[in-house]
């Protein structure tokens, strides 16, 4: 059984620094270079105010190579923090 690597990223993992001003329901999401939502990665209900490192881990084998942002958004679409990633 030969080893095989496609050259494509299978998974991304990291932390996004965020500042939350009020209790919020948030979403960690993968955004394209134009800020368009590509895929939600995680939901956080009732996040308390404060500064946090929000962790994420997601499979991205279905995402084309390129530059993206992993962002934490409140449910009104306001960006609370972002981390550039290359896939």
PDB file of N, CA, C and O in Angstrom:
ATOM      1  N   UNK A   1       0.849  -1.181   0.000  1.00  0.00           N
ATOM      2  CA  UNK A   1       0.000   0.000   0.000  1.00  0.00           C
ATOM      3  C   UNK A   1       0.891   1.241   0.000  1.00  0.00           C
ATOM      4  O   UNK A   1       1.514   1.572   0.999  1.00  0.00           O
ATOM      5  N   UNK A   2       0.981   1.916  -1.136  1.00  0.00           N
ATOM      6  CA  UNK A   2       1.838   3.096  -1.257  1.00  0.00           C
ATOM      7  C   UNK A   2       1.232   4.284  -0.520  1.00  0.00           C
ATOM      8  O   UNK A   2       0.018   4.483  -0.511  1.00  0.00           O
ATOM      9  N   UNK A   3       2.116   5.083   0.105  1.00  0.00           N
ATOM     10  CA  UNK A   3       1.676   6.322   0.753  1.00  0.00           C
ATOM     11  C   UNK A   3       1.305   7.319  -0.341  1.00  0.00           C
ATOM     12  O   UNK A   3       1.899   7.327  -1.420  1.00  0.00           O
ATOM     13  N   UNK A   4       0.311   8.138  -0.068  1.00  0.00           N
ATOM     14  CA  UNK A   4      -0.151   9.114  -1.050  1.00  0.00           C
ATOM     15  C   UNK A   4      -0.440  10.428  -0.359  1.00  0.00           C
ATOM     16  O   UNK A   4      -1.090  10.463   0.680  1.00  0.00           O
ATOM     17  N   UNK A   5       0.068  11.514  -0.931  1.00  0.00           N
ATOM     18  CA  UNK A   5      -0.274  12.849  -0.444  1.00  0.00           C
ATOM     19  C   UNK A   5      -0.721  13.669  -1.635  1.00  0.00           C
ATOM     20  O   UNK A   5       0.012  13.780  -2.623  1.00  0.00           O
ATOM     21  N   UNK A   6      -1.895  14.234  -1.545  1.00  0.00           N
ATOM     22  CA  UNK A   6      -2.484  14.953  -2.668  1.00  0.00           C
ATOM     23  C   UNK A   6      -1.874  16.328  -2.880  1.00  0.00           C
ATOM     24  O   UNK A   6      -2.069  16.941  -3.923  1.00  0.00           O
ATOM     25  N   UNK A   7      -1.156  16.857  -1.865  1.00  0.00           N
ATOM     26  CA  UNK A   7      -0.661  18.222  -1.950  1.00  0.00           C
ATOM     27  C   UNK A   7      -1.675  19.227  -1.449  1.00  0.00           C
ATOM     28  O   UNK A   7      -1.399  20.409  -1.349  1.00  0.00           O
ATOM     29  N   UNK A   8      -2.871  18.763  -1.139  1.00  0.00           N
ATOM     30  CA  UNK A   8      -3.926  19.645  -0.633  1.00  0.00           C
ATOM     31  C   UNK A   8      -3.954  19.585   0.893  1.00  0.00           C
ATOM     32  O   UNK A   8      -3.684  18.548   1.479  1.00  0.00           O
ATOM     33  N   UNK A   9      -4.275  20.709   1.489  1.00  0.00           N
ATOM     34  CA  UNK A   9      -4.420  20.737   2.947  1.00  0.00           C
ATOM     35  C   UNK A   9      -5.674  19.968   3.324  1.00  0.00           C
ATOM     36  O   UNK A   9      -6.725  20.156   2.722  1.00  0.00           O
ATOM     37  N   UNK A  10      -5.554  19.121   4.310  1.00  0.00           N
ATOM     38  CA  UNK A  10      -6.691  18.330   4.763  1.00  0.00           C
ATOM     39  C   UNK A  10      -7.414  18.995   5.926  1.00  0.00           C
ATOM     40  O   UNK A  10      -8.607  18.834   6.089  1.00  0.00           O
ATOM     41  N   UNK A  11      -6.651  19.752   6.737  1.00  0.00           N
ATOM     42  CA  UNK A  11      -7.203  20.244   7.990  1.00  0.00           C
ATOM     43  C   UNK A  11      -6.514  21.556   8.372  1.00  0.00           C
ATOM     44  O   UNK A  11      -5.330  21.744   8.094  1.00  0.00           O
ATOM     45  N   UNK A  12      -7.266  22.457   8.989  1.00  0.00           N
ATOM     46  CA  UNK A  12      -6.691  23.663   9.566  1.00  0.00           C
ATOM     47  C   UNK A  12      -7.015  23.681  11.051  1.00  0.00           C
ATOM     48  O   UNK A  12      -8.033  23.139  11.480  1.00  0.00           O
ATOM     49  N   UNK A  13      -6.133  24.294  11.816  1.00  0.00           N
ATOM     50  CA  UNK A  13      -6.307  24.335  13.262  1.00  0.00           C
ATOM     51  C   UNK A  13      -5.600  25.576  13.786  1.00  0.00           C
ATOM     52  O   UNK A  13      -4.541  25.961  13.279  1.00  0.00           O
ATOM     53  N   UNK A  14      -6.181  26.228  14.796  1.00  0.00           N
ATOM     54  CA  UNK A  14      -5.540  27.401  15.374  1.00  0.00           C
ATOM     55  C   UNK A  14      -6.420  28.089  16.393  1.00  0.00           C
ATOM     56  O   UNK A  14      -7.384  27.509  16.897  1.00  0.00           O
ATOM     57  N   UNK A  15      -6.074  29.344  16.661  1.00  0.00           N
ATOM     58  CA  UNK A  15      -6.794  30.174  17.625  1.00  0.00           C
ATOM     59  C   UNK A  15      -6.995  31.561  17.030  1.00  0.00           C
ATOM     60  O   UNK A  15      -6.096  32.084  16.387  1.00  0.00           O
ATOM     61  N   UNK A  16      -8.152  32.141  17.282  1.00  0.00           N
ATOM     62  CA  UNK A  16      -8.454  33.509  16.859  1.00  0.00           C
ATOM     63  C   UNK A  16      -8.638  34.344  18.122  1.00  0.00           C
ATOM     64  O   UNK A  16      -9.418  33.972  19.006  1.00  0.00           O
ATOM     65  N   UNK A  17      -7.918  35.462  18.210  1.00  0.00           N
ATOM     66  CA  UNK A  17      -8.088  36.375  19.342  1.00  0.00           C
ATOM     67  C   UNK A  17      -9.320  37.238  19.085  1.00  0.00           C
ATOM     68  O   UNK A  17      -9.454  37.823  18.010  1.00  0.00           O
ATOM     69  N   UNK A  18     -10.221  37.284  20.074  1.00  0.00           N
ATOM     70  CA  UNK A  18     -11.445  38.073  19.929  1.00  0.00           C
ATOM     71  C   UNK A  18     -11.687  38.919  21.167  1.00  0.00           C
ATOM     72  O   UNK A  18     -11.237  38.580  22.262  1.00  0.00           O
ATOM     73  N   UNK A  19     -12.411  40.004  20.952  1.00  0.00           N
ATOM     74  CA  UNK A  19     -12.864  40.853  22.048  1.00  0.00           C
ATOM     75  C   UNK A  19     -14.377  40.955  21.927  1.00  0.00           C
ATOM     76  O   UNK A  19     -14.894  41.409  20.912  1.00  0.00           O
ATOM     77  N   UNK A  20     -15.071  40.495  22.970  1.00  0.00           N
ATOM     78  CA  UNK A  20     -16.535  40.472  22.980  1.00  0.00           C
ATOM     79  C   UNK A  20     -17.018  41.542  23.953  1.00  0.00           C
ATOM     80  O   UNK A  20     -16.612  41.551  25.115  1.00  0.00           O
ATOM     81  N   UNK A  21     -17.875  42.466  23.473  1.00  0.00           N
ATOM     82  CA  UNK A  21     -18.340  43.574  24.293  1.00  0.00           C
ATOM     83  C   UNK A  21     -19.582  43.279  25.116  1.00  0.00           C
ATOM     84  O   UNK A  21     -19.823  43.916  26.135  1.00  0.00           O
ATOM     85  N   UNK A  22     -20.391  42.345  24.648  1.00  0.00           N
ATOM     86  CA  UNK A  22     -21.610  41.985  25.369  1.00  0.00           C
ATOM     87  C   UNK A  22     -21.894  40.507  25.125  1.00  0.00           C
ATOM     88  O   UNK A  22     -21.338  39.915  24.201  1.00  0.00           O
ATOM     89  N   UNK A  23     -22.754  39.934  25.937  1.00  0.00           N
ATOM     90  CA  UNK A  23     -23.091  38.512  25.759  1.00  0.00           C
ATOM     91  C   UNK A  23     -23.568  38.319  24.319  1.00  0.00           C
ATOM     92  O   UNK A  23     -24.454  39.043  23.853  1.00  0.00           O
ATOM     93  N   UNK A  24     -22.941  37.396  23.609  1.00  0.00           N
ATOM     94  CA  UNK A  24     -23.216  37.221  22.181  1.00  0.00           C
ATOM     95  C   UNK A  24     -23.251  35.755  21.797  1.00  0.00           C
ATOM     96  O   UNK A  24     -22.529  34.942  22.360  1.00  0.00           O
ATOM     97  N   UNK A  25     -24.095  35.466  20.816  1.00  0.00           N
ATOM     98  CA  UNK A  25     -24.020  34.187  20.125  1.00  0.00           C
ATOM     99  C   UNK A  25     -23.099  34.413  18.938  1.00  0.00           C
ATOM    100  O   UNK A  25     -23.276  35.372  18.176  1.00  0.00           O
ATOM    101  N   UNK A  26     -22.086  33.573  18.790  1.00  0.00           N
ATOM    102  CA  UNK A  26     -21.051  33.787  17.785  1.00  0.00           C
ATOM    103  C   UNK A  26     -20.886  32.562  16.901  1.00  0.00           C
ATOM    104  O   UNK A  26     -21.307  31.466  17.244  1.00  0.00           O
ATOM    105  N   UNK A  27     -20.213  32.795  15.788  1.00  0.00           N
ATOM    106  CA  UNK A  27     -19.897  31.724  14.855  1.00  0.00           C
ATOM    107  C   UNK A  27     -18.435  31.877  14.449  1.00  0.00           C
ATOM    108  O   UNK A  27     -17.983  32.984  14.159  1.00  0.00           O
ATOM    109  N   UNK A  28     -17.694  30.783  14.441  1.00  0.00           N
ATOM    110  CA  UNK A  28     -16.358  30.752  13.862  1.00  0.00           C
ATOM    111  C   UNK A  28     -16.552  30.255  12.439  1.00  0.00           C
ATOM    112  O   UNK A  28     -17.202  29.224  12.219  1.00  0.00           O
ATOM    113  N   UNK A  29     -16.026  31.012  11.448  1.00  0.00           N
ATOM    114  CA  UNK A  29     -16.323  30.694  10.060  1.00  0.00           C
ATOM    115  C   UNK A  29     -15.106  30.880   9.171  1.00  0.00           C
ATOM    116  O   UNK A  29     -14.226  31.690   9.471  1.00  0.00           O
ATOM    117  N   UNK A  30     -15.093  30.142   8.068  1.00  0.00           N
ATOM    118  CA  UNK A  30     -14.078  30.317   7.038  1.00  0.00           C
ATOM    119  C   UNK A  30     -14.637  31.294   6.012  1.00  0.00           C
ATOM    120  O   UNK A  30     -15.723  31.076   5.461  1.00  0.00           O
ATOM    121  N   UNK A  31     -13.892  32.384   5.774  1.00  0.00           N
ATOM    122  CA  UNK A  31     -14.298  33.413   4.827  1.00  0.00           C
ATOM    123  C   UNK A  31     -13.316  33.458   3.667  1.00  0.00           C
ATOM    124  O   UNK A  31     -12.111  33.239   3.855  1.00  0.00           O
ATOM    125  N   UNK A  32     -13.812  33.784   2.471  1.00  0.00           N
ATOM    126  CA  UNK A  32     -12.903  33.951   1.342  1.00  0.00           C
ATOM    127  C   UNK A  32     -12.229  35.322   1.421  1.00  0.00           C
ATOM    128  O   UNK A  32     -12.464  36.097   2.360  1.00  0.00           O
ATOM    129  N   UNK A  33     -11.396  35.648   0.438  1.00  0.00           N
ATOM    130  CA  UNK A  33     -10.629  36.901   0.444  1.00  0.00           C
ATOM    131  C   UNK A  33     -11.529  38.136   0.413  1.00  0.00           C
ATOM    132  O   UNK A  33     -11.117  39.222   0.819  1.00  0.00           O
ATOM    133  N   UNK A  34     -12.775  37.976  -0.047  1.00  0.00           N
ATOM    134  CA  UNK A  34     -13.724  39.089  -0.105  1.00  0.00           C
ATOM    135  C   UNK A  34     -14.623  39.158   1.125  1.00  0.00           C
ATOM    136  O   UNK A  34     -15.538  39.967   1.179  1.00  0.00           O
ATOM    137  N   UNK A  35     -14.391  38.273   2.093  1.00  0.00           N
ATOM    138  CA  UNK A  35     -15.201  38.270   3.303  1.00  0.00           C
ATOM    139  C   UNK A  35     -16.483  37.474   3.194  1.00  0.00           C
ATOM    140  O   UNK A  35     -17.317  37.507   4.093  1.00  0.00           O
ATOM    141  N   UNK A  36     -16.655  36.730   2.097  1.00  0.00           N
ATOM    142  CA  UNK A  36     -17.862  35.915   1.910  1.00  0.00           C
ATOM    143  C   UNK A  36     -17.751  34.637   2.740  1.00  0.00           C
ATOM    144  O   UNK A  36     -16.728  33.966   2.742  1.00  0.00           O
ATOM    145  N   UNK A  37     -18.834  34.299   3.430  1.00  0.00           N
ATOM    146  CA  UNK A  37     -18.891  33.086   4.241  1.00  0.00           C
ATOM    147  C   UNK A  37     -18.820  31.849   3.342  1.00  0.00           C
ATOM    148  O   UNK A  37     -19.639  31.684   2.441  1.00  0.00           O
ATOM    149  N   UNK A  38     -17.813  30.997   3.594  1.00  0.00           N
ATOM    150  CA  UNK A  38     -17.691  29.748   2.844  1.00  0.00           C
ATOM    151  C   UNK A  38     -18.225  28.572   3.634  1.00  0.00           C
ATOM    152  O   UNK A  38     -18.901  27.713   3.088  1.00  0.00           O
ATOM    153  N   UNK A  39     -17.856  28.539   4.929  1.00  0.00           N
ATOM    154  CA  UNK A  39     -18.366  27.428   5.735  1.00  0.00           C
ATOM    155  C   UNK A  39     -18.248  27.776   7.213  1.00  0.00           C
ATOM    156  O   UNK A  39     -17.222  28.269   7.657  1.00  0.00           O
ATOM    157  N   UNK A  40     -19.331  27.551   7.960  1.00  0.00           N
ATOM    158  CA  UNK A  40     -19.260  27.711   9.417  1.00  0.00           C
ATOM    159  C   UNK A  40     -18.438  26.571   9.998  1.00  0.00           C
ATOM    160  O   UNK A  40     -18.538  25.431   9.543  1.00  0.00           O
ATOM    161  N   UNK A  41     -17.594  26.886  10.980  1.00  0.00           N
ATOM    162  CA  UNK A  41     -16.745  25.869  11.599  1.00  0.00           C
ATOM    163  C   UNK A  41     -17.238  25.479  12.983  1.00  0.00           C
ATOM    164  O   UNK A  41     -17.041  24.350  13.413  1.00  0.00           O
ATOM    165  N   UNK A  42     -17.866  26.435  13.675  1.00  0.00           N
ATOM    166  CA  UNK A  42     -18.235  26.197  15.074  1.00  0.00           C
ATOM    167  C   UNK A  42     -19.183  27.302  15.516  1.00  0.00           C
ATOM    168  O   UNK A  42     -19.054  28.437  15.082  1.00  0.00           O
ATOM    169  N   UNK A  43     -20.124  26.971  16.399  1.00  0.00           N
ATOM    170  CA  UNK A  43     -21.034  27.957  16.983  1.00  0.00           C
ATOM    171  C   UNK A  43     -20.764  28.061  18.483  1.00  0.00           C
ATOM    172  O   UNK A  43     -20.476  27.060  19.139  1.00  0.00           O
ATOM    173  N   UNK A  44     -20.855  29.279  19.000  1.00  0.00           N
ATOM    174  CA  UNK A  44     -20.661  29.527  20.429  1.00  0.00           C
ATOM    175  C   UNK A  44     -21.883  30.304  20.919  1.00  0.00           C
ATOM    176  O   UNK A  44     -22.125  31.424  20.483  1.00  0.00           O
ATOM    177  N   UNK A  45     -22.656  29.695  21.795  1.00  0.00           N
ATOM    178  CA  UNK A  45     -23.853  30.345  22.318  1.00  0.00           C
ATOM    179  C   UNK A  45     -23.561  31.006  23.657  1.00  0.00           C
ATOM    180  O   UNK A  45     -22.917  30.415  24.518  1.00  0.00           O
ATOM    181  N   UNK A  46     -24.030  32.239  23.825  1.00  0.00           N
ATOM    182  CA  UNK A  46     -23.925  32.934  25.105  1.00  0.00           C
ATOM    183  C   UNK A  46     -22.506  33.267  25.522  1.00  0.00           C
ATOM    184  O   UNK A  46     -22.178  33.184  26.706  1.00  0.00           O
ATOM    185  N   UNK A  47     -21.652  33.656  24.556  1.00  0.00           N
ATOM    186  CA  UNK A  47     -20.272  34.027  24.896  1.00  0.00           C
ATOM    187  C   UNK A  47     -20.285  35.273  25.772  1.00  0.00           C
ATOM    188  O   UNK A  47     -20.859  36.280  25.407  1.00  0.00           O
ATOM    189  N   UNK A  48     -19.653  35.181  26.914  1.00  0.00           N
ATOM    190  CA  UNK A  48     -19.606  36.295  27.863  1.00  0.00           C
ATOM    191  C   UNK A  48     -18.627  37.369  27.384  1.00  0.00           C
ATOM    192  O   UNK A  48     -17.698  37.076  26.642  1.00  0.00           O
ATOM    193  N   UNK A  49     -18.819  38.632  27.812  1.00  0.00           N
ATOM    194  CA  UNK A  49     -17.893  39.706  27.442  1.00  0.00           C
ATOM    195  C   UNK A  49     -16.481  39.404  27.936  1.00  0.00           C
ATOM    196  O   UNK A  49     -16.290  38.768  28.975  1.00  0.00           O
ATOM    197  N   UNK A  50     -15.493  39.872  27.170  1.00  0.00           N
ATOM    198  CA  UNK A  50     -14.094  39.702  27.550  1.00  0.00           C
ATOM    199  C   UNK A  50     -13.237  39.456  26.329  1.00  0.00           C
ATOM    200  O   UNK A  50     -13.694  39.540  25.188  1.00  0.00           O
ATOM    201  N   UNK A  51     -11.962  39.167  26.579  1.00  0.00           N
ATOM    202  CA  UNK A  51     -11.023  38.845  25.510  1.00  0.00           C
ATOM    203  C   UNK A  51     -10.687  37.360  25.584  1.00  0.00           C
ATOM    204  O   UNK A  51     -10.425  36.836  26.666  1.00  0.00           O
ATOM    205  N   UNK A  52     -10.713  36.710  24.427  1.00  0.00           N
ATOM    206  CA  UNK A  52     -10.553  35.257  24.381  1.00  0.00           C
ATOM    207  C   UNK A  52      -9.669  34.836  23.216  1.00  0.00           C
ATOM    208  O   UNK A  52      -9.568  35.542  22.213  1.00  0.00           O
ATOM    209  N   UNK A  53      -9.075  33.653  23.338  1.00  0.00           N
ATOM    210  CA  UNK A  53      -8.496  32.917  22.214  1.00  0.00           C
ATOM    211  C   UNK A  53      -9.501  31.821  21.901  1.00  0.00           C
ATOM    212  O   UNK A  53      -9.678  30.901  22.693  1.00  0.00           O
ATOM    213  N   UNK A  54     -10.165  31.933  20.764  1.00  0.00           N
ATOM    214  CA  UNK A  54     -11.169  30.949  20.363  1.00  0.00           C
ATOM    215  C   UNK A  54     -10.494  29.922  19.455  1.00  0.00           C
ATOM    216  O   UNK A  54      -9.910  30.281  18.428  1.00  0.00           O
ATOM    217  N   UNK A  55     -10.557  28.662  19.845  1.00  0.00           N
ATOM    218  CA  UNK A  55      -9.900  27.605  19.062  1.00  0.00           C
ATOM    219  C   UNK A  55     -10.813  27.135  17.935  1.00  0.00           C
ATOM    220  O   UNK A  55     -12.035  27.235  18.008  1.00  0.00           O
ATOM    221  N   UNK A  56     -10.176  26.636  16.882  1.00  0.00           N
ATOM    222  CA  UNK A  56     -10.915  26.032  15.785  1.00  0.00           C
ATOM    223  C   UNK A  56     -10.097  24.890  15.209  1.00  0.00           C
ATOM    224  O   UNK A  56      -8.873  24.853  15.317  1.00  0.00           O
ATOM    225  N   UNK A  57     -10.799  23.950  14.608  1.00  0.00           N
ATOM    226  CA  UNK A  57     -10.185  22.838  13.897  1.00  0.00           C
ATOM    227  C   UNK A  57     -11.224  22.365  12.890  1.00  0.00           C
ATOM    228  O   UNK A  57     -12.373  22.135  13.250  1.00  0.00           O
ATOM    229  N   UNK A  58     -10.823  22.261  11.638  1.00  0.00           N
ATOM    230  CA  UNK A  58     -11.800  21.873  10.621  1.00  0.00           C
ATOM    231  C   UNK A  58     -11.118  21.192   9.449  1.00  0.00           C
ATOM    232  O   UNK A  58      -9.998  21.536   9.079  1.00  0.00           O
ATOM    233  N   UNK A  59     -11.815  20.252   8.853  1.00  0.00           N
ATOM    234  CA  UNK A  59     -11.362  19.664   7.596  1.00  0.00           C
ATOM    235  C   UNK A  59     -11.615  20.649   6.465  1.00  0.00           C
ATOM    236  O   UNK A  59     -12.664  21.307   6.436  1.00  0.00           O
ATOM    237  N   UNK A  60     -10.665  20.771   5.560  1.00  0.00           N
ATOM    238  CA  UNK A  60     -10.795  21.715   4.439  1.00  0.00           C
ATOM    239  C   UNK A  60     -10.428  21.060   3.109  1.00  0.00           C
ATOM    240  O   UNK A  60     -10.070  21.738   2.161  1.00  0.00           O
ATOM    241  N   UNK A  61     -10.534  19.735   3.043  1.00  0.00           N
ATOM    242  CA  UNK A  61     -10.188  19.030   1.807  1.00  0.00           C
ATOM    243  C   UNK A  61     -11.066  19.452   0.640  1.00  0.00           C
ATOM    244  O   UNK A  61     -10.698  19.292  -0.519  1.00  0.00           O
ATOM    245  N   UNK A  62     -12.245  20.035   0.939  1.00  0.00           N
ATOM    246  CA  UNK A  62     -13.176  20.455  -0.101  1.00  0.00           C
ATOM    247  C   UNK A  62     -13.024  21.924  -0.487  1.00  0.00           C
ATOM    248  O   UNK A  62     -13.805  22.455  -1.262  1.00  0.00           O
ATOM    249  N   UNK A  63     -11.983  22.598   0.053  1.00  0.00           N
ATOM    250  CA  UNK A  63     -11.768  24.021  -0.203  1.00  0.00           C
ATOM    251  C   UNK A  63     -10.553  24.172  -1.125  1.00  0.00           C
ATOM    252  O   UNK A  63      -9.493  23.600  -0.850  1.00  0.00           O
ATOM    253  N   UNK A  64     -10.681  24.939  -2.225  1.00  0.00           N
ATOM    254  CA  UNK A  64      -9.537  25.130  -3.124  1.00  0.00           C
ATOM    255  C   UNK A  64      -8.374  25.834  -2.426  1.00  0.00           C
ATOM    256  O   UNK A  64      -8.579  26.585  -1.464  1.00  0.00           O
ATOM    257  N   UNK A  65      -7.158  25.604  -2.925  1.00  0.00           N
ATOM    258  CA  UNK A  65      -5.993  26.292  -2.388  1.00  0.00           C
ATOM    259  C   UNK A  65      -6.188  27.799  -2.514  1.00  0.00           C
ATOM    260  O   UNK A  65      -6.788  28.272  -3.478  1.00  0.00           O
ATOM    261  N   UNK A  66      -5.680  28.531  -1.527  1.00  0.00           N
ATOM    262  CA  UNK A  66      -5.795  29.989  -1.582  1.00  0.00           C
ATOM    263  C   UNK A  66      -5.645  30.596  -0.209  1.00  0.00           C
ATOM    264  O   UNK A  66      -5.353  29.910   0.775  1.00  0.00           O
ATOM    265  N   UNK A  67      -5.854  31.909  -0.147  1.00  0.00           N
ATOM    266  CA  UNK A  67      -5.772  32.650   1.108  1.00  0.00           C
ATOM    267  C   UNK A  67      -7.183  32.944   1.616  1.00  0.00           C
ATOM    268  O   UNK A  67      -8.036  33.406   0.851  1.00  0.00           O
ATOM    269  N   UNK A  68      -7.372  32.677   2.885  1.00  0.00           N
ATOM    270  CA  UNK A  68      -8.678  32.814   3.524  1.00  0.00           C
ATOM    271  C   UNK A  68      -8.507  33.459   4.888  1.00  0.00           C
ATOM    272  O   UNK A  68      -7.386  33.670   5.347  1.00  0.00           O
ATOM    273  N   UNK A  69      -9.623  33.740   5.545  1.00  0.00           N
ATOM    274  CA  UNK A  69      -9.625  34.167   6.939  1.00  0.00           C
ATOM    275  C   UNK A  69     -10.531  33.241   7.727  1.00  0.00           C
ATOM    276  O   UNK A  69     -11.605  32.870   7.252  1.00  0.00           O
ATOM    277  N   UNK A  70     -10.081  32.872   8.915  1.00  0.00           N
ATOM    278  CA  UNK A  70     -10.973  32.253   9.886  1.00  0.00           C
ATOM    279  C   UNK A  70     -11.385  33.395  10.795  1.00  0.00           C
ATOM    280  O   UNK A  70     -10.531  34.055  11.397  1.00  0.00           O
ATOM    281  N   UNK A  71     -12.669  33.672  10.846  1.00  0.00           N
ATOM    282  CA  UNK A  71     -13.171  34.821  11.594  1.00  0.00           C
ATOM    283  C   UNK A  71     -14.202  34.388  12.619  1.00  0.00           C
ATOM    284  O   UNK A  71     -14.900  33.394  12.432  1.00  0.00           O
ATOM    285  N   UNK A  72     -14.276  35.163  13.698  1.00  0.00           N
ATOM    286  CA  UNK A  72     -15.345  35.004  14.680  1.00  0.00           C
ATOM    287  C   UNK A  72     -16.309  36.150  14.434  1.00  0.00           C
ATOM    288  O   UNK A  72     -15.924  37.320  14.443  1.00  0.00           O
ATOM    289  N   UNK A  73     -17.562  35.794  14.169  1.00  0.00           N
ATOM    290  CA  UNK A  73     -18.601  36.770  13.857  1.00  0.00           C
ATOM    291  C   UNK A  73     -19.723  36.658  14.875  1.00  0.00           C
ATOM    292  O   UNK A  73     -20.053  35.547  15.296  1.00  0.00           O
ATOM    293  N   UNK A  74     -20.314  37.808  15.233  1.00  0.00           N
ATOM    294  CA  UNK A  74     -21.549  37.695  16.007  1.00  0.00           C
ATOM    295  C   UNK A  74     -22.670  37.432  15.012  1.00  0.00           C
ATOM    296  O   UNK A  74     -22.464  37.463  13.794  1.00  0.00           O
ATOM    297  N   UNK A  75     -23.854  37.145  15.491  1.00  0.00           N
ATOM    298  CA  UNK A  75     -24.923  36.740  14.571  1.00  0.00           C
ATOM    299  C   UNK A  75     -25.503  37.896  13.773  1.00  0.00           C
ATOM    300  O   UNK A  75     -26.340  37.693  12.908  1.00  0.00           O
ATOM    301  N   UNK A  76     -25.010  39.126  14.023  1.00  0.00           N
ATOM    302  CA  UNK A  76     -25.360  40.269  13.184  1.00  0.00           C
ATOM    303  C   UNK A  76     -24.334  40.438  12.060  1.00  0.00           C
ATOM    304  O   UNK A  76     -24.421  41.369  11.272  1.00  0.00           O
ATOM    305  N   UNK A  77     -23.311  39.574  12.039  1.00  0.00           N
ATOM    306  CA  UNK A  77     -22.290  39.637  11.005  1.00  0.00           C
ATOM    307  C   UNK A  77     -21.092  40.495  11.368  1.00  0.00           C
ATOM    308  O   UNK A  77     -20.172  40.636  10.566  1.00  0.00           O
ATOM    309  N   UNK A  78     -21.086  41.078  12.570  1.00  0.00           N
ATOM    310  CA  UNK A  78     -19.947  41.896  12.996  1.00  0.00           C
ATOM    311  C   UNK A  78     -18.752  40.990  13.290  1.00  0.00           C
ATOM    312  O   UNK A  78     -18.872  40.019  14.035  1.00  0.00           O
ATOM    313  N   UNK A  79     -17.596  41.329  12.700  1.00  0.00           N
ATOM    314  CA  UNK A  79     -16.391  40.530  12.907  1.00  0.00           C
ATOM    315  C   UNK A  79     -15.735  40.922  14.230  1.00  0.00           C
ATOM    316  O   UNK A  79     -15.428  42.078  14.464  1.00  0.00           O
ATOM    317  N   UNK A  80     -15.536  39.926  15.097  1.00  0.00           N
ATOM    318  CA  UNK A  80     -14.958  40.154  16.422  1.00  0.00           C
ATOM    319  C   UNK A  80     -13.464  39.832  16.449  1.00  0.00           C
ATOM    320  O   UNK A  80     -12.765  40.215  17.375  1.00  0.00           O
ATOM    321  N   UNK A  81     -12.988  39.129  15.441  1.00  0.00           N
ATOM    322  CA  UNK A  81     -11.582  38.764  15.335  1.00  0.00           C
ATOM    323  C   UNK A  81     -11.385  37.891  14.121  1.00  0.00           C
ATOM    324  O   UNK A  81     -12.337  37.295  13.621  1.00  0.00           O
ATOM    325  N   UNK A  82     -10.137  37.858  13.614  1.00  0.00           N
ATOM    326  CA  UNK A  82      -9.870  37.055  12.409  1.00  0.00           C
ATOM    327  C   UNK A  82      -8.409  36.622  12.394  1.00  0.00           C
ATOM    328  O   UNK A  82      -7.548  37.272  12.988  1.00  0.00           O
ATOM    329  N   UNK A  83      -8.173  35.520  11.697  1.00  0.00           N
ATOM    330  CA  UNK A  83      -6.824  34.978  11.532  1.00  0.00           C
ATOM    331  C   UNK A  83      -6.673  34.574  10.063  1.00  0.00           C
ATOM    332  O   UNK A  83      -7.448  33.765   9.563  1.00  0.00           O
ATOM    333  N   UNK A  84      -5.675  35.160   9.360  1.00  0.00           N
ATOM    334  CA  UNK A  84      -5.441  34.739   7.973  1.00  0.00           C
ATOM    335  C   UNK A  84      -4.903  33.313   7.936  1.00  0.00           C
ATOM    336  O   UNK A  84      -4.078  32.937   8.771  1.00  0.00           O
ATOM    337  N   UNK A  85      -5.387  32.520   6.983  1.00  0.00           N
ATOM    338  CA  UNK A  85      -4.892  31.153   6.794  1.00  0.00           C
ATOM    339  C   UNK A  85      -4.673  30.911   5.308  1.00  0.00           C
ATOM    340  O   UNK A  85      -5.352  31.485   4.471  1.00  0.00           O
ATOM    341  N   UNK A  86      -3.695  30.077   5.014  1.00  0.00           N
ATOM    342  CA  UNK A  86      -3.449  29.674   3.638  1.00  0.00           C
ATOM    343  C   UNK A  86      -3.722  28.182   3.534  1.00  0.00           C
ATOM    344  O   UNK A  86      -3.254  27.402   4.344  1.00  0.00           O
ATOM    345  N   UNK A  87      -4.508  27.833   2.543  1.00  0.00           N
ATOM    346  CA  UNK A  87      -4.873  26.433   2.331  1.00  0.00           C
ATOM    347  C   UNK A  87      -4.204  25.970   1.047  1.00  0.00           C
ATOM    348  O   UNK A  87      -4.161  26.678   0.083  1.00  0.00           O
TER     349      UNK A  87
END
